Amino acid sequence: MTRMIKRVLSTSLLFALCGLDAQAQILNAASCSSSAVQSAINSASTGSTVNVPAGSCSWAASSVSISKAITLSGAGRGATIINVGGGNPAFTITKQTAGVIRVQGFTFSASNNNNLPHPIVVTGSWPGGQPVIFENNAFILSAATMVDVAVAGGVIFANNTFTGGQNDFLLTVKDLTNTSSWTTADSFGTRDTSGTQNIYIETNTFNGGSNGILDCDDNCRVVMRYNTFIDS
C-alpha cells in the first residue's frame, strides 16, 4: 500500500542555505576507497567540493570523517556505491559553524548491522552550527540501521530514497547529551528560518521499514513532511 503526501515542492530552505556555502576549489578523490576519500577531505578547505568517482567500495570502522564545511559529492545514486556496514561508525560528520556540510550523489548500503553507534553518525553542537544536508542519495538496508543523528537539530534529509526490510530502522534520532533542548523554546514552523534548530526529513521516498522508519526521542526536534511511504 502506498501512502503519499503531496505538495508543491518547497525548496526555499535549501535555497536559503546555499548562500552559506563558500566558493572554493574542487578536489577529485582518486577512487571511492575510504583512504582516497579521506585524503581528499583532508586537503579540502571550507567551501570546497570533494568529488568521489563512480565505483563500489567498502568503508571500515572510523575510516571517513568530515569536520569542515565542504560538499562531498558522489557520481550519482547507483554510480558511487559505498558499503558502510563493515564497522561502526564508518562515516562520521560533525556540524560546523563556518558553513553547511553537504553529502550528495551516493548509494550507501549496510546489512546485518544493528549495533550502536550505527554506520553513519552526525554529531555536533546545538543550537549552534550550520546544517548537515543529505540530498539525492540512496540508502539501502538489510537487517540494519543506517544513520544516527546525535544532535537535537540542524540536519536535513531531502530528496533521498530509503529502502529496507520490515524491521529496519532507517534513521535513529537521539541526542543523549543535549538536555537543554527540553527547556529551549519551541522552534517549529516559521520560528526556524535558518534550518539550524530542527531536523528536517522531507521530500524523500521510504520503501519498507514498516516497524520503524524513524526512531526518535531524547531531546531531538524533528519535522517529517512531504515524503512518500511505500509499505512503510
Short mmCIF file of C-alpha atoms in Angstrom, two decimals:
data_model
loop_
_atom_site.label_atom_id
_atom_site.label_comp_id
_atom_site.label_asym_id
_atom_site.label_seq_id
_atom_site.Cartn_x
_atom_site.Cartn_y
_atom_site.Cartn_z
CA MET A 1 0.00 0.00 0.00
CA THR A 2 1.34 3.39 -0.95
CA ARG A 3 0.63 6.43 1.16
CA MET A 4 1.73 9.67 -0.44
CA ILE A 5 1.72 13.14 0.96
CA LYS A 6 1.82 15.59 -1.94
CA ARG A 7 2.77 19.21 -2.15
CA VAL A 8 4.27 21.74 -4.48
CA LEU A 9 7.97 21.11 -3.91
CA SER A 10 9.24 23.72 -1.49
CA THR A 11 12.97 24.25 -1.74
CA SER A 12 13.13 27.61 -0.02
CA LEU A 13 15.00 26.25 2.99
CA LEU A 14 17.63 24.52 0.86
CA PHE A 15 17.99 27.57 -1.39
CA ALA A 16 18.44 29.79 1.65
CA LEU A 17 21.20 27.53 2.87
CA CYS A 18 23.01 27.68 -0.46
CA GLY A 19 24.16 31.14 0.47
CA LEU A 20 26.07 29.66 3.40
CA ASP A 21 28.39 27.67 1.13
CA ALA A 22 31.62 29.49 0.42
CA GLN A 23 33.15 29.26 -3.04
CA ALA A 24 36.42 27.36 -3.13
CA GLN A 25 38.32 24.69 -5.00
CA ILE A 26 37.11 21.39 -6.40
CA LEU A 27 39.08 18.28 -5.46
CA ASN A 28 38.74 14.87 -7.07
CA ALA A 29 39.27 11.77 -4.95
CA ALA A 30 41.40 9.17 -6.72
CA SER A 31 38.77 6.49 -6.09
CA CYS A 32 35.82 5.77 -3.82
CA SER A 33 38.03 3.94 -1.30
CA SER A 34 37.94 5.32 2.22
CA SER A 35 41.64 6.23 2.13
CA ALA A 36 41.30 8.15 -1.14
CA VAL A 37 38.18 9.97 0.01
CA GLN A 38 39.68 10.88 3.39
CA SER A 39 42.86 12.13 1.71
CA ALA A 40 40.82 14.47 -0.49
CA ILE A 41 38.78 15.65 2.51
CA ASN A 42 41.97 16.37 4.43
CA SER A 43 43.19 18.56 1.54
CA ALA A 44 39.91 20.48 1.29
CA SER A 45 39.22 23.86 2.83
CA THR A 46 35.95 25.47 3.87
CA GLY A 47 33.60 25.72 0.90
CA SER A 48 35.43 23.09 -1.18
CA THR A 49 33.73 20.30 -3.12
CA VAL A 50 35.24 16.83 -3.00
CA ASN A 51 34.09 14.70 -5.94
CA VAL A 52 34.08 10.93 -5.49
CA PRO A 53 34.09 8.90 -8.72
CA ALA A 54 31.80 6.05 -9.67
CA GLY A 55 32.68 2.69 -8.20
CA SER A 56 31.82 0.24 -5.45
CA CYS A 57 33.80 0.43 -2.21
CA SER A 58 33.57 -0.61 1.43
CA TRP A 59 34.38 1.75 4.28
CA ALA A 60 35.54 0.15 7.52
CA ALA A 61 35.03 1.48 11.04
CA SER A 62 36.18 5.09 11.59
CA SER A 63 37.58 5.32 8.08
CA VAL A 64 35.94 8.54 6.80
CA SER A 65 35.11 11.70 8.73
CA ILE A 66 34.14 15.26 7.85
CA SER A 67 34.74 18.09 10.28
CA LYS A 68 34.85 21.05 7.91
CA ALA A 69 32.20 22.86 5.84
CA ILE A 70 32.53 21.10 2.48
CA THR A 71 30.44 19.25 -0.08
CA LEU A 72 31.12 15.53 -0.55
CA SER A 73 29.66 14.62 -3.93
CA GLY A 74 29.39 11.16 -5.46
CA ALA A 75 28.83 10.46 -9.13
CA GLY A 76 25.14 9.80 -8.51
CA ARG A 77 22.83 7.25 -6.94
CA GLY A 78 23.68 3.82 -8.29
CA ALA A 79 27.06 5.04 -9.53
CA THR A 80 29.07 5.68 -6.36
CA ILE A 81 28.14 2.78 -4.07
CA ILE A 82 29.52 2.66 -0.55
CA ASN A 83 29.07 -0.27 1.83
CA VAL A 84 29.28 1.25 5.31
CA GLY A 85 28.29 -1.90 7.19
CA GLY A 86 31.79 -3.11 7.98
CA GLY A 87 32.18 -1.24 11.26
CA ASN A 88 30.52 1.39 13.38
CA PRO A 89 30.62 4.18 12.64
CA ALA A 90 32.22 4.01 9.22
CA PHE A 91 31.34 7.62 8.36
CA THR A 92 31.19 10.45 10.90
CA ILE A 93 30.10 14.03 10.19
CA THR A 94 30.49 16.86 12.69
CA LYS A 95 28.46 20.05 12.21
CA GLN A 96 30.45 23.24 11.69
CA THR A 97 29.83 26.92 12.41
CA ALA A 98 31.74 28.00 9.27
CA GLY A 99 29.14 26.70 6.83
CA VAL A 100 26.95 23.88 5.57
CA ILE A 101 28.18 20.31 5.04
CA ARG A 102 26.55 18.51 2.11
CA VAL A 103 26.61 14.81 1.22
CA GLN A 104 25.06 14.05 -2.16
CA GLY A 105 25.04 11.61 -5.05
CA PHE A 106 25.83 8.34 -3.21
CA THR A 107 24.29 4.95 -2.60
CA PHE A 108 25.05 3.83 0.96
CA SER A 109 24.34 0.22 1.95
CA ALA A 110 24.55 -1.78 5.17
CA SER A 111 23.46 -5.27 6.20
CA ASN A 112 23.39 -7.31 9.41
CA ASN A 113 24.36 -4.29 11.46
CA ASN A 114 22.15 -3.04 14.28
CA ASN A 115 24.86 -2.22 16.79
CA LEU A 116 25.26 1.25 18.28
CA PRO A 117 26.62 3.52 17.03
CA HIS A 118 25.25 2.85 13.55
CA PRO A 119 27.26 3.10 10.29
CA ILE A 120 26.73 6.85 9.66
CA VAL A 121 26.79 9.27 12.59
CA VAL A 122 26.04 13.00 12.59
CA THR A 123 27.11 14.95 15.65
CA GLY A 124 27.99 18.50 16.68
CA SER A 125 26.74 21.44 18.68
CA TRP A 126 23.17 22.67 19.03
CA PRO A 127 21.69 25.22 18.60
CA GLY A 128 24.96 26.47 17.13
CA GLY A 129 26.45 25.08 13.95
CA GLN A 130 25.21 25.16 10.37
CA PRO A 131 23.19 22.24 8.95
CA VAL A 132 24.41 18.95 7.59
CA ILE A 133 22.43 18.22 4.42
CA PHE A 134 21.95 14.79 2.85
CA GLU A 135 20.36 15.13 -0.58
CA ASN A 136 19.90 12.95 -3.66
CA ASN A 137 21.31 9.81 -2.03
CA ALA A 138 20.05 6.23 -1.77
CA PHE A 139 20.21 4.30 1.50
CA ILE A 140 19.77 0.51 1.30
CA LEU A 141 19.45 -1.63 4.43
CA SER A 142 19.07 -5.30 5.24
CA ALA A 143 18.74 -6.19 8.92
CA ALA A 144 20.44 -2.91 9.77
CA THR A 145 20.01 0.69 10.88
CA MET A 146 21.76 3.29 8.73
CA VAL A 147 22.05 6.76 10.28
CA ASP A 148 22.41 8.05 13.84
CA VAL A 149 21.60 11.74 14.25
CA ALA A 150 23.15 12.52 17.63
CA VAL A 151 22.28 16.22 17.72
CA ALA A 152 19.00 17.97 18.55
CA GLY A 153 18.68 19.87 15.24
CA GLY A 154 20.39 21.26 12.19
CA VAL A 155 20.31 18.17 9.95
CA ILE A 156 18.33 17.93 6.70
CA PHE A 157 17.42 14.86 4.64
CA ALA A 158 15.92 15.88 1.28
CA ASN A 159 15.22 14.01 -1.96
CA ASN A 160 16.74 10.72 -0.80
CA THR A 161 15.46 7.16 -1.14
CA PHE A 162 15.49 4.74 1.79
CA THR A 163 14.94 1.02 1.20
CA GLY A 164 14.82 -1.54 3.97
CA GLY A 165 13.06 -4.56 5.39
CA GLN A 166 10.08 -4.56 7.70
CA ASN A 167 12.14 -4.33 10.89
CA ASP A 168 14.86 -1.97 9.68
CA PHE A 169 15.15 1.43 11.35
CA LEU A 170 16.30 3.80 8.66
CA LEU A 171 17.05 6.75 10.94
CA THR A 172 17.78 6.93 14.65
CA VAL A 173 17.47 10.42 16.09
CA LYS A 174 18.79 10.63 19.66
CA ASP A 175 20.74 13.42 21.31
CA LEU A 176 21.67 11.80 24.59
CA THR A 177 23.70 14.72 25.92
CA ASN A 178 21.96 17.97 24.98
CA THR A 179 19.22 18.10 27.59
CA SER A 180 18.86 21.86 27.06
CA SER A 181 16.57 21.08 24.13
CA TRP A 182 13.81 20.26 26.62
CA THR A 183 13.98 23.74 28.14
CA THR A 184 14.58 25.72 24.92
CA ALA A 185 11.59 27.46 23.32
CA ASP A 186 9.58 25.84 20.54
CA SER A 187 11.37 26.15 17.17
CA PHE A 188 8.78 24.73 14.79
CA GLY A 189 7.00 26.44 11.92
CA THR A 190 8.23 29.89 10.99
CA ARG A 191 10.40 30.09 14.09
CA ASP A 192 13.22 28.18 12.39
CA THR A 193 14.21 30.32 9.40
CA SER A 194 17.79 29.05 9.12
CA GLY A 195 17.39 25.27 9.27
CA THR A 196 19.62 25.12 12.34
CA GLN A 197 17.02 24.40 15.02
CA ASN A 198 15.23 21.28 13.81
CA ILE A 199 15.92 18.05 11.94
CA TYR A 200 14.06 18.10 8.61
CA ILE A 201 13.11 14.89 6.80
CA GLU A 202 11.28 15.91 3.65
CA THR A 203 10.64 15.01 0.00
CA ASN A 204 12.18 11.56 0.49
CA THR A 205 10.84 8.18 -0.59
CA PHE A 206 10.71 5.40 2.01
CA ASN A 207 10.35 1.78 0.92
CA GLY A 208 9.81 -0.66 3.79
CA GLY A 209 10.74 -0.07 7.38
CA SER A 210 7.12 -0.56 8.38
CA ASN A 211 8.00 -1.23 12.04
CA GLY A 212 10.18 1.82 12.41
CA ILE A 213 11.32 4.21 9.72
CA LEU A 214 12.26 6.69 12.41
CA ASP A 215 13.36 6.02 15.98
CA CYS A 216 13.13 9.47 17.55
CA ASP A 217 13.38 10.61 21.15
CA ASP A 218 15.94 12.00 23.63
CA ASN A 219 15.94 15.78 23.13
CA CYS A 220 15.57 15.87 19.34
CA ARG A 221 13.29 18.10 17.26
CA VAL A 222 12.06 16.53 14.04
CA VAL A 223 9.90 17.85 11.21
CA MET A 224 8.91 14.96 8.93
CA ARG A 225 6.85 16.14 5.98
CA TYR A 226 6.13 15.84 2.26
CA ASN A 227 7.53 12.29 2.00
CA THR A 228 6.32 9.24 0.10
CA PHE A 229 5.83 5.98 2.03
CA ILE A 230 5.64 2.58 0.31
CA ASP A 231 4.90 -0.44 2.52
CA SER A 232 6.04 1.69 5.41
#
